[in-house]
Amino acid sequence: MGSELLVSLLMGFETWLLNVVKNSDANVVIDFCRDILKKSENVMLTAVIVSIAEAYPEKMIDIVCDFLKTKEIFHFDSDRFVSERQASFLLHGDNIFEEERREANRLPHRQKRLEDIILQYQTDKNEISEEEYSVQLQKIYKAIDDATKDIDTWQTSDKYAYYRMDLRQYKKVVNVEPDGKGNIEQVLMKDSMGLADIDFTRLSGAVTFVVISFISVDMKEAFNIVEMTKDKTIKMTFGKKYDGKEERRNLIGYTLNFIVWFADVLLHCDDLERKVMIESFMERADIVTNENVRELLKWLIIDQGVYRKTNEFWDIWELMKPKMIELGNKGMRDYYTNSNVPFGEDRVIVTYLFANTSWRKEVHKCDLLSKERATFFTDFVEKSRSVKAVFYALAKLLNTVGMETYNKIGIEWIYKLIMKDSECRVQFYDYTLYYLEEYIGSFVVHHRTEFRENTGLLQKIQAVLEYMINQGSQIAYFLGEEI
């Protein structure tokens, strides 16, 4: 109760302060916010002021310059950005508190980070005069310079935000065409040049990723730039780890941002573009060993809920399905080993089948996994030979977010899987048997009265219980005795 009360108080204060700032002059806003920060004894009110700065940057530049002195703020704000996306995806309750959380997470400024605001100061003039714009740049650059005097002594992870949001790092980079034209600065400052004027092959990885970050995911140019840079960006982010190892290590912060951007573009582009992008991705990605591939899958699952792109998400999943089935067929040699956790091909497959998504314990259904999507799982079970991974993923799904929607058809999936392992040779991953016991126990309770009339269902449940007994389940033995 205390936690929810505190969250409610902070949400209420933020809503009130947003209205105050909206209807007040910049000088009043700056003084008021500074007074709050001076009197605050914890970071909660600081987080509220950061949110206000992201909502009304034109009135908060002096406060933002103050924030630049504290590099930890950018870590906290990035964590906030990620957690709010995940929260929007995981909030499925009907109570007033969760609905209010959903509404708050949909506000436009929730889709921004403090880094984005600082970049915005350097690129958008927002209907201000040249003189005012010049003063704005001077303020920002002085604040960055003051904050980074000792940057050489910082940890690498602390440097990324400051490198990304200081455009002076990139204005010196010139794309020299035969006719002498083409300048990154002109593109970033949104002058007359376009992306077609940039020779990306002559840019460093860092500059390429920064230019891409300026492209909105719902613009036509987003797809074009993916195709123009795929041999650099997709390979560098998702390719073999040993390719460009030194440069890859120096670009970790940039590639993490690219993963989210790439996921969002996939959700916003049209069907043909999506197909081309997936093909480009599959041709260049190291699906099994590069952990960024699994991060992409996780972000797609989260962001489809943020943008309400369920149909687009399933288009992506269907395009990826042949490759995921192929992975399972390649990894058959591993299925009879005693590994405790999914690894190799299986680790990708269980992520693809939603087993590595953080579902809230009390959520047993969601819009993403509707009844109509049951055919996807049925088809995957029938075609895939990755019995060990699919057992783990589906048993977990049937105990979490798929519990209500797929309770009845789940027994069909489990039965088909045991038919593929009739000799009971598969050695389960940790928790697989536990998930199966929980699901089958619930199934028996809810469908007990059907067994007398539906002998086919009875035979299937008995076969599943016998298989579980052979896997070492005592609970399955007692369930069989009850039936």
Short mmCIF file of C-alpha atoms in Angstrom, two decimals:
data_model
loop_
_atom_site.label_atom_id
_atom_site.label_comp_id
_atom_site.label_asym_id
_atom_site.label_seq_id
_atom_site.Cartn_x
_atom_site.Cartn_y
_atom_site.Cartn_z
CA MET A 1 0.00 0.00 0.00
CA GLY A 2 2.77 2.40 0.88
CA SER A 3 4.43 1.98 -2.50
CA GLU A 4 1.21 2.56 -4.48
CA LEU A 5 0.35 5.55 -2.31
CA LEU A 6 3.76 7.11 -2.96
CA VAL A 7 3.48 6.48 -6.71
CA SER A 8 0.01 8.05 -6.72
CA LEU A 9 1.30 11.13 -4.88
CA LEU A 10 4.16 11.58 -7.33
CA MET A 11 1.87 11.09 -10.34
CA GLY A 12 -0.55 13.65 -8.93
CA PHE A 13 2.24 16.13 -8.27
CA GLU A 14 3.62 15.66 -11.78
CA THR A 15 0.19 16.24 -13.36
CA TRP A 16 -0.29 19.41 -11.32
CA LEU A 17 3.21 20.67 -12.16
CA LEU A 18 2.72 20.00 -15.88
CA ASN A 19 -0.31 22.29 -15.82
CA VAL A 20 1.57 24.96 -13.85
CA VAL A 21 4.50 24.95 -16.27
CA LYS A 22 2.22 24.99 -19.29
CA ASN A 23 0.60 28.25 -18.13
CA SER A 24 3.64 30.02 -16.65
CA ASP A 25 6.52 32.10 -18.02
CA ALA A 26 9.94 30.46 -18.35
CA ASN A 27 11.55 32.61 -15.61
CA VAL A 28 8.87 31.62 -13.12
CA VAL A 29 9.18 27.96 -14.10
CA ILE A 30 12.99 27.96 -13.68
CA ASP A 31 12.85 29.56 -10.22
CA PHE A 32 10.06 27.25 -9.06
CA CYS A 33 11.78 24.07 -10.26
CA ARG A 34 15.13 25.09 -8.80
CA ASP A 35 13.43 25.70 -5.46
CA ILE A 36 11.94 22.19 -5.56
CA LEU A 37 15.34 20.64 -6.39
CA LYS A 38 17.11 22.55 -3.61
CA LYS A 39 14.58 21.45 -0.99
CA SER A 40 14.35 17.85 -2.19
CA GLU A 41 16.19 15.21 -0.17
CA ASN A 42 15.77 12.33 -2.65
CA VAL A 43 15.79 11.60 -6.39
CA MET A 44 12.01 11.14 -6.73
CA LEU A 45 11.30 14.85 -7.13
CA THR A 46 14.33 15.14 -9.43
CA ALA A 47 12.70 12.52 -11.67
CA VAL A 48 9.52 14.61 -11.76
CA ILE A 49 11.47 17.72 -12.81
CA VAL A 50 13.25 15.71 -15.53
CA SER A 51 9.82 14.71 -16.83
CA ILE A 52 8.74 18.36 -16.88
CA ALA A 53 11.89 19.26 -18.85
CA GLU A 54 11.07 16.57 -21.41
CA ALA A 55 7.52 17.88 -21.73
CA TYR A 56 8.38 21.61 -21.97
CA PRO A 57 12.03 21.88 -23.07
CA GLU A 58 11.56 25.41 -24.40
CA LYS A 59 10.98 26.66 -20.84
CA MET A 60 13.50 24.44 -19.05
CA ILE A 61 16.87 24.91 -20.76
CA ASP A 62 18.53 26.35 -17.64
CA ILE A 63 17.34 23.37 -15.57
CA VAL A 64 18.57 20.96 -18.25
CA CYS A 65 21.98 22.64 -18.14
CA ASP A 66 21.99 22.02 -14.38
CA PHE A 67 21.18 18.36 -14.98
CA LEU A 68 24.21 18.02 -17.27
CA LYS A 69 26.43 18.33 -14.20
CA THR A 70 25.17 14.96 -12.93
CA LYS A 71 25.97 12.08 -15.29
CA GLU A 72 23.97 9.57 -13.21
CA ILE A 73 20.75 11.31 -14.25
CA PHE A 74 21.14 10.01 -17.79
CA HIS A 75 21.43 6.41 -16.57
CA PHE A 76 18.31 6.80 -14.43
CA ASP A 77 16.40 8.47 -17.25
CA SER A 78 17.32 5.71 -19.73
CA ASP A 79 16.18 3.12 -17.18
CA ARG A 80 12.93 5.06 -16.79
CA PHE A 81 12.46 5.14 -20.56
CA VAL A 82 12.87 1.36 -20.82
CA SER A 83 10.77 0.50 -17.75
CA GLU A 84 7.86 2.67 -18.88
CA ARG A 85 7.76 0.90 -22.22
CA GLN A 86 7.73 -2.43 -20.42
CA ALA A 87 5.10 -1.17 -17.96
CA SER A 88 2.75 -0.16 -20.77
CA PHE A 89 3.06 -3.67 -22.17
CA LEU A 90 2.53 -5.41 -18.82
CA LEU A 91 -0.38 -3.32 -17.51
CA HIS A 92 -3.51 -5.33 -18.33
CA GLY A 93 -5.67 -4.78 -15.25
CA ASP A 94 -9.01 -2.98 -15.28
CA ASN A 95 -8.61 -1.02 -12.04
CA ILE A 96 -8.40 2.76 -11.97
CA PHE A 97 -4.78 2.80 -10.82
CA GLU A 98 -3.51 0.77 -13.80
CA GLU A 99 -5.63 2.73 -16.28
CA GLU A 100 -4.13 5.94 -14.95
CA ARG A 101 -0.65 4.46 -15.35
CA ARG A 102 -1.43 3.53 -18.96
CA GLU A 103 -2.71 7.03 -19.73
CA ALA A 104 0.38 8.61 -18.17
CA ASN A 105 2.70 6.36 -20.18
CA ARG A 106 0.97 7.42 -23.43
CA LEU A 107 1.84 11.11 -22.95
CA PRO A 108 4.10 12.33 -25.79
CA HIS A 109 6.98 13.34 -23.55
CA ARG A 110 7.14 9.80 -22.13
CA GLN A 111 8.57 8.71 -25.47
CA LYS A 112 11.58 11.03 -25.03
CA ARG A 113 14.76 10.94 -23.00
CA LEU A 114 16.78 13.80 -21.60
CA GLU A 115 19.41 13.03 -24.24
CA ASP A 116 16.81 13.66 -26.94
CA ILE A 117 15.95 17.05 -25.46
CA ILE A 118 19.60 18.15 -25.46
CA LEU A 119 19.95 17.07 -29.09
CA GLN A 120 16.72 18.94 -29.85
CA TYR A 121 18.21 22.17 -28.47
CA GLN A 122 21.01 21.83 -31.04
CA THR A 123 18.85 20.99 -34.08
CA ASP A 124 15.40 22.59 -33.69
CA LYS A 125 15.02 26.36 -33.62
CA ASN A 126 11.38 26.17 -32.48
CA GLU A 127 10.42 29.48 -34.07
CA ILE A 128 13.08 31.45 -32.18
CA SER A 129 15.36 34.07 -33.70
CA GLU A 130 18.91 33.38 -34.87
CA GLU A 131 20.22 35.37 -31.91
CA GLU A 132 18.16 33.38 -29.41
CA TYR A 133 19.21 30.15 -31.08
CA SER A 134 22.86 31.14 -30.81
CA VAL A 135 22.46 31.89 -27.09
CA GLN A 136 20.72 28.52 -26.64
CA LEU A 137 23.64 26.69 -28.27
CA GLN A 138 26.17 28.56 -26.16
CA LYS A 139 24.34 27.59 -22.96
CA ILE A 140 24.19 23.91 -23.92
CA TYR A 141 27.79 23.65 -25.09
CA LYS A 142 29.13 25.48 -22.04
CA ALA A 143 27.17 23.15 -19.76
CA ILE A 144 28.51 20.09 -21.62
CA ASP A 145 32.08 21.41 -21.50
CA ASP A 146 31.87 22.19 -17.79
CA ALA A 147 30.41 18.77 -17.05
CA THR A 148 33.01 16.84 -19.09
CA LYS A 149 36.25 18.52 -18.01
CA ASP A 150 37.39 15.27 -16.42
CA ILE A 151 35.66 12.91 -18.85
CA ASP A 152 38.91 10.99 -19.44
CA THR A 153 38.64 9.68 -15.88
CA TRP A 154 35.04 8.47 -16.28
CA GLN A 155 33.89 4.92 -16.74
CA THR A 156 33.14 4.03 -20.35
CA SER A 157 29.42 3.60 -19.69
CA ASP A 158 29.21 7.17 -18.35
CA LYS A 159 30.74 8.65 -21.49
CA TYR A 160 28.20 7.34 -24.01
CA ALA A 161 25.38 9.79 -23.26
CA TYR A 162 27.66 12.81 -23.50
CA TYR A 163 29.22 11.62 -26.76
CA ARG A 164 25.81 10.95 -28.28
CA MET A 165 24.23 14.29 -27.39
CA ASP A 166 27.09 16.62 -28.33
CA LEU A 167 26.74 17.35 -32.04
CA ARG A 168 30.13 19.02 -32.14
CA GLN A 169 31.51 15.48 -32.16
CA TYR A 170 30.00 14.99 -35.62
CA LYS A 171 30.01 18.40 -37.28
CA LYS A 172 33.68 18.00 -38.16
CA VAL A 173 32.94 14.83 -40.13
CA VAL A 174 32.59 15.70 -43.81
CA ASN A 175 31.40 13.43 -46.58
CA VAL A 176 33.58 14.55 -49.49
CA GLU A 177 31.94 13.73 -52.81
CA PRO A 178 33.74 14.26 -56.15
CA ASP A 179 31.96 17.62 -56.52
CA GLY A 180 32.91 18.61 -52.98
CA LYS A 181 29.42 18.68 -51.49
CA GLY A 182 27.92 16.82 -48.61
CA ASN A 183 28.21 17.61 -44.93
CA ILE A 184 26.87 15.73 -41.91
CA GLU A 185 26.31 19.00 -40.11
CA GLN A 186 23.89 20.19 -42.80
CA VAL A 187 21.85 16.99 -42.48
CA LEU A 188 21.76 17.11 -38.68
CA MET A 189 20.77 20.78 -38.75
CA LYS A 190 17.90 19.86 -41.10
CA ASP A 191 19.01 22.07 -43.97
CA SER A 192 18.42 21.40 -47.65
CA MET A 193 20.33 18.12 -47.89
CA GLY A 194 18.82 14.69 -47.54
CA LEU A 195 20.00 11.22 -46.58
CA ALA A 196 20.72 10.36 -50.19
CA ASP A 197 23.50 12.97 -50.11
CA ILE A 198 25.44 11.06 -47.44
CA ASP A 199 28.02 8.43 -48.34
CA PHE A 200 27.59 6.17 -45.32
CA THR A 201 30.46 3.95 -46.38
CA ARG A 202 32.86 6.78 -45.53
CA LEU A 203 31.46 7.44 -42.06
CA SER A 204 32.58 5.88 -38.81
CA GLY A 205 30.21 3.52 -37.02
CA ALA A 206 29.48 6.11 -34.31
CA VAL A 207 28.54 8.86 -36.77
CA THR A 208 26.36 6.46 -38.78
CA PHE A 209 24.40 5.44 -35.69
CA VAL A 210 23.95 9.07 -34.63
CA VAL A 211 22.60 10.11 -38.03
CA ILE A 212 20.18 7.18 -37.92
CA SER A 213 18.94 8.19 -34.47
CA PHE A 214 17.60 11.42 -35.96
CA ILE A 215 15.28 9.57 -38.31
CA SER A 216 11.77 9.06 -36.94
CA VAL A 217 10.71 5.41 -37.07
CA ASP A 218 7.45 6.24 -38.87
CA MET A 219 9.13 8.14 -41.73
CA LYS A 220 9.67 6.59 -45.16
CA GLU A 221 13.35 7.45 -44.83
CA ALA A 222 13.66 4.98 -41.93
CA PHE A 223 13.32 1.98 -44.24
CA ASN A 224 15.58 3.58 -46.83
CA ILE A 225 18.37 4.21 -44.35
CA VAL A 226 18.20 0.61 -43.09
CA GLU A 227 18.76 -0.61 -46.63
CA MET A 228 21.50 1.97 -47.28
CA THR A 229 23.45 1.03 -44.15
CA LYS A 230 22.57 -2.65 -43.63
CA ASP A 231 26.08 -3.93 -44.36
CA LYS A 232 27.37 -1.71 -41.57
CA THR A 233 24.60 -1.32 -38.99
CA ILE A 234 22.98 -4.76 -39.10
CA LYS A 235 26.31 -6.57 -39.30
CA MET A 236 27.83 -4.46 -36.54
CA THR A 237 24.82 -4.88 -34.23
CA PHE A 238 23.64 -8.40 -34.97
CA GLY A 239 26.52 -10.05 -36.88
CA LYS A 240 29.30 -12.38 -35.80
CA LYS A 241 30.99 -11.21 -32.60
CA TYR A 242 34.52 -11.51 -33.92
CA ASP A 243 33.81 -9.24 -36.92
CA GLY A 244 35.17 -5.80 -36.02
CA LYS A 245 35.56 -6.79 -32.37
CA GLU A 246 37.42 -3.62 -31.31
CA GLU A 247 34.99 -1.22 -32.98
CA ARG A 248 31.99 -3.22 -31.73
CA ARG A 249 33.16 -2.85 -28.13
CA ASN A 250 33.45 0.94 -28.54
CA LEU A 251 29.94 1.17 -29.98
CA ILE A 252 27.96 -0.72 -27.34
CA GLY A 253 25.88 2.30 -26.33
CA TYR A 254 25.08 3.15 -29.95
CA THR A 255 24.13 -0.39 -30.94
CA LEU A 256 21.76 -0.75 -27.99
CA ASN A 257 19.91 2.33 -29.20
CA PHE A 258 19.89 0.93 -32.74
CA ILE A 259 18.23 -2.29 -31.55
CA VAL A 260 15.25 -0.33 -30.22
CA TRP A 261 15.14 1.89 -33.31
CA PHE A 262 15.31 -1.10 -35.67
CA ALA A 263 12.50 -2.86 -33.77
CA ASP A 264 10.31 0.24 -34.00
CA VAL A 265 10.95 0.66 -37.73
CA LEU A 266 9.91 -2.97 -38.30
CA LEU A 267 6.62 -2.23 -36.55
CA HIS A 268 5.94 1.00 -38.47
CA CYS A 269 6.95 0.17 -42.07
CA ASP A 270 4.63 -1.35 -44.66
CA ASP A 271 4.35 -5.07 -45.46
CA LEU A 272 6.78 -5.12 -48.39
CA GLU A 273 9.39 -3.06 -46.55
CA ARG A 274 9.04 -5.32 -43.52
CA LYS A 275 9.70 -8.40 -45.64
CA VAL A 276 12.81 -6.80 -47.16
CA MET A 277 14.11 -5.75 -43.75
CA ILE A 278 13.66 -9.22 -42.26
CA GLU A 279 15.47 -10.75 -45.23
CA SER A 280 18.34 -8.28 -44.81
CA PHE A 281 18.44 -9.07 -41.09
CA MET A 282 18.42 -12.85 -41.56
CA GLU A 283 21.20 -12.70 -44.16
CA ARG A 284 23.55 -10.68 -41.92
CA ALA A 285 22.68 -11.62 -38.35
CA ASP A 286 24.39 -14.28 -36.27
CA ILE A 287 21.09 -15.58 -34.92
CA VAL A 288 22.46 -18.09 -32.43
CA THR A 289 25.46 -16.50 -30.72
CA ASN A 290 24.82 -12.74 -30.85
CA GLU A 291 22.80 -11.77 -27.77
CA ASN A 292 21.53 -8.63 -29.54
CA VAL A 293 19.26 -10.85 -31.64
CA ARG A 294 17.44 -11.97 -28.50
CA GLU A 295 17.29 -8.36 -27.32
CA LEU A 296 15.60 -7.43 -30.59
CA LEU A 297 12.98 -10.16 -30.09
CA LYS A 298 12.28 -8.89 -26.57
CA TRP A 299 11.95 -5.28 -27.73
CA LEU A 300 9.54 -6.26 -30.51
CA ILE A 301 7.32 -8.01 -27.95
CA ILE A 302 7.37 -4.95 -25.69
CA ASP A 303 7.00 -2.25 -28.34
CA GLN A 304 4.09 -3.82 -30.19
CA GLY A 305 2.09 -3.05 -27.04
CA VAL A 306 3.47 0.47 -26.75
CA TYR A 307 2.49 1.35 -30.34
CA ARG A 308 -0.53 -0.97 -30.55
CA LYS A 309 0.95 -2.77 -33.54
CA THR A 310 -0.27 -6.30 -32.84
CA ASN A 311 -0.97 -7.26 -36.46
CA GLU A 312 2.36 -5.86 -37.61
CA PHE A 313 4.10 -7.80 -34.86
CA TRP A 314 2.59 -11.08 -36.00
CA ASP A 315 3.65 -10.33 -39.58
CA ILE A 316 7.22 -10.10 -38.29
CA TRP A 317 6.85 -13.31 -36.26
CA GLU A 318 5.51 -15.22 -39.27
CA LEU A 319 8.39 -13.96 -41.42
CA MET A 320 10.85 -15.19 -38.79
CA LYS A 321 9.15 -18.53 -38.19
CA PRO A 322 10.85 -20.57 -40.97
CA LYS A 323 14.26 -19.59 -39.60
CA MET A 324 13.23 -20.46 -36.03
CA ILE A 325 11.97 -23.87 -37.14
CA GLU A 326 15.22 -24.41 -39.04
CA LEU A 327 17.21 -23.58 -35.88
CA GLY A 328 15.38 -26.31 -34.00
CA ASN A 329 16.14 -28.86 -36.66
CA LYS A 330 19.85 -27.96 -36.57
CA GLY A 331 20.13 -28.39 -32.84
CA MET A 332 18.81 -31.94 -32.48
CA ARG A 333 22.19 -33.17 -31.20
CA ASP A 334 21.75 -31.09 -28.05
CA TYR A 335 18.31 -32.25 -27.00
CA TYR A 336 19.40 -35.31 -25.11
CA THR A 337 22.15 -33.64 -23.09
CA ASN A 338 21.75 -32.71 -19.45
CA SER A 339 22.03 -28.91 -19.83
CA ASN A 340 19.95 -27.21 -17.15
CA VAL A 341 19.09 -24.03 -19.07
CA PRO A 342 18.38 -23.27 -22.74
CA PHE A 343 21.54 -22.56 -24.74
CA GLY A 344 22.56 -22.21 -28.38
CA GLU A 345 19.65 -22.46 -30.81
CA ASP A 346 17.25 -23.27 -27.97
CA ARG A 347 17.97 -19.99 -26.22
CA VAL A 348 16.76 -18.10 -29.30
CA ILE A 349 13.72 -20.34 -29.76
CA VAL A 350 12.44 -19.93 -26.19
CA THR A 351 12.81 -16.14 -26.50
CA TYR A 352 10.89 -16.25 -29.78
CA LEU A 353 8.16 -18.29 -28.04
CA PHE A 354 7.77 -15.62 -25.31
CA ALA A 355 9.44 -17.62 -22.52
CA ASN A 356 12.00 -14.88 -21.75
CA THR A 357 9.49 -12.05 -21.53
CA SER A 358 8.81 -10.67 -18.05
CA TRP A 359 5.10 -11.32 -17.53
CA ARG A 360 3.36 -10.12 -14.38
CA LYS A 361 2.37 -13.04 -12.16
CA GLU A 362 -1.32 -12.15 -12.02
CA VAL A 363 -1.66 -11.62 -15.80
CA HIS A 364 -3.07 -14.76 -17.44
CA LYS A 365 -4.11 -13.33 -20.80
CA CYS A 366 -3.25 -10.41 -23.07
CA ASP A 367 -4.31 -8.94 -26.41
CA LEU A 368 -1.09 -10.07 -28.10
CA LEU A 369 -1.86 -13.75 -27.44
CA SER A 370 -5.46 -14.02 -28.57
CA LYS A 371 -7.37 -17.21 -29.42
CA GLU A 372 -6.79 -16.56 -33.11
CA ARG A 373 -3.03 -16.86 -32.55
CA ALA A 374 -3.31 -20.44 -31.28
CA THR A 375 -2.78 -21.63 -34.86
CA PHE A 376 0.71 -20.09 -34.78
CA PHE A 377 1.73 -22.30 -31.85
CA THR A 378 0.02 -25.36 -33.32
CA ASP A 379 1.91 -24.94 -36.57
CA PHE A 380 5.22 -24.40 -34.75
CA VAL A 381 4.73 -27.53 -32.61
CA GLU A 382 3.95 -29.62 -35.68
CA LYS A 383 6.90 -28.40 -37.77
CA SER A 384 9.64 -27.88 -35.20
CA ARG A 385 11.92 -30.66 -33.95
CA SER A 386 13.18 -28.55 -31.05
CA VAL A 387 11.19 -30.62 -28.55
CA LYS A 388 13.21 -29.65 -25.49
CA ALA A 389 12.95 -25.90 -26.10
CA VAL A 390 9.29 -25.95 -27.14
CA PHE A 391 8.35 -28.05 -24.09
CA TYR A 392 9.96 -25.45 -21.84
CA ALA A 393 8.48 -22.42 -23.63
CA LEU A 394 4.91 -23.71 -23.94
CA ALA A 395 4.77 -25.17 -20.43
CA LYS A 396 5.80 -21.76 -19.09
CA LEU A 397 3.36 -19.93 -21.38
CA LEU A 398 0.47 -22.13 -20.21
CA ASN A 399 1.25 -21.17 -16.62
CA THR A 400 1.57 -17.43 -17.22
CA VAL A 401 0.10 -15.13 -19.83
CA GLY A 402 -1.44 -17.93 -21.93
CA MET A 403 -3.18 -19.67 -19.03
CA GLU A 404 -6.74 -18.51 -19.74
CA THR A 405 -6.63 -18.26 -23.52
CA TYR A 406 -4.86 -21.53 -24.32
CA ASN A 407 -5.89 -23.77 -21.42
CA LYS A 408 -7.95 -26.14 -23.57
CA ILE A 409 -5.79 -26.30 -26.69
CA GLY A 410 -2.60 -26.50 -24.63
CA ILE A 411 -3.15 -30.20 -23.97
CA GLU A 412 -3.08 -30.78 -27.75
CA TRP A 413 0.33 -29.08 -27.97
CA ILE A 414 1.75 -31.08 -25.09
CA TYR A 415 0.38 -34.35 -26.50
CA LYS A 416 1.97 -33.66 -29.92
CA LEU A 417 5.29 -32.96 -28.24
CA ILE A 418 5.32 -36.21 -26.27
CA MET A 419 4.53 -38.10 -29.47
CA LYS A 420 7.80 -36.67 -30.86
CA ASP A 421 9.65 -38.07 -27.85
CA SER A 422 7.86 -41.39 -27.44
CA GLU A 423 10.95 -43.01 -25.89
CA CYS A 424 11.22 -40.22 -23.30
CA ARG A 425 14.81 -39.40 -24.20
CA VAL A 426 14.59 -35.62 -23.80
CA GLN A 427 16.15 -34.37 -20.58
CA PHE A 428 14.09 -31.36 -19.56
CA TYR A 429 15.46 -27.92 -18.84
CA ASP A 430 15.04 -26.71 -15.27
CA TYR A 431 11.42 -25.88 -14.31
CA THR A 432 9.91 -27.57 -17.39
CA LEU A 433 8.51 -30.45 -15.35
CA TYR A 434 7.29 -28.03 -12.66
CA TYR A 435 5.43 -25.94 -15.27
CA LEU A 436 3.92 -29.10 -16.76
CA GLU A 437 2.76 -30.32 -13.34
CA GLU A 438 1.10 -26.97 -12.61
CA TYR A 439 -0.63 -26.84 -15.98
CA ILE A 440 -1.77 -30.49 -16.09
CA GLY A 441 -2.98 -30.29 -12.48
CA SER A 442 -5.11 -27.25 -13.34
CA PHE A 443 -6.33 -28.90 -16.54
CA VAL A 444 -7.46 -32.04 -14.71
CA VAL A 445 -9.37 -29.95 -12.14
CA HIS A 446 -11.18 -27.88 -14.76
CA HIS A 447 -11.96 -30.68 -17.24
CA ARG A 448 -12.52 -33.68 -14.97
CA THR A 449 -16.21 -33.96 -15.91
CA GLU A 450 -15.38 -34.20 -19.62
CA PHE A 451 -13.24 -37.32 -19.34
CA ARG A 452 -16.20 -39.78 -19.12
CA GLU A 453 -17.79 -38.50 -22.33
CA ASN A 454 -14.65 -37.53 -24.25
CA THR A 455 -12.54 -40.68 -24.37
CA GLY A 456 -10.12 -39.08 -26.84
CA LEU A 457 -9.30 -36.33 -24.35
CA LEU A 458 -8.96 -38.94 -21.58
CA GLN A 459 -6.49 -40.98 -23.61
CA LYS A 460 -4.40 -37.90 -24.33
CA ILE A 461 -4.26 -36.78 -20.70
CA GLN A 462 -3.34 -40.32 -19.62
CA ALA A 463 -0.54 -40.42 -22.21
CA VAL A 464 0.78 -37.05 -20.99
CA LEU A 465 0.66 -38.21 -17.35
CA GLU A 466 2.51 -41.42 -18.19
CA TYR A 467 5.18 -39.40 -20.00
CA MET A 468 5.55 -37.08 -17.00
CA ILE A 469 5.88 -40.08 -14.66
CA ASN A 470 8.71 -41.37 -16.84
CA GLN A 471 10.31 -37.92 -16.50
CA GLY A 472 10.22 -38.36 -12.71
CA SER A 473 6.98 -36.59 -11.73
CA GLN A 474 5.32 -37.96 -8.59
CA ILE A 475 2.48 -35.47 -8.93
CA ALA A 476 1.59 -36.95 -12.33
CA TYR A 477 1.27 -40.37 -10.65
CA PHE A 478 -1.25 -39.05 -8.09
CA LEU A 479 -3.18 -37.15 -10.79
CA GLY A 480 -3.44 -40.38 -12.75
CA GLU A 481 -4.79 -42.17 -9.65
CA GLU A 482 -7.46 -39.47 -9.22
CA ILE A 483 -8.62 -39.82 -12.83
#
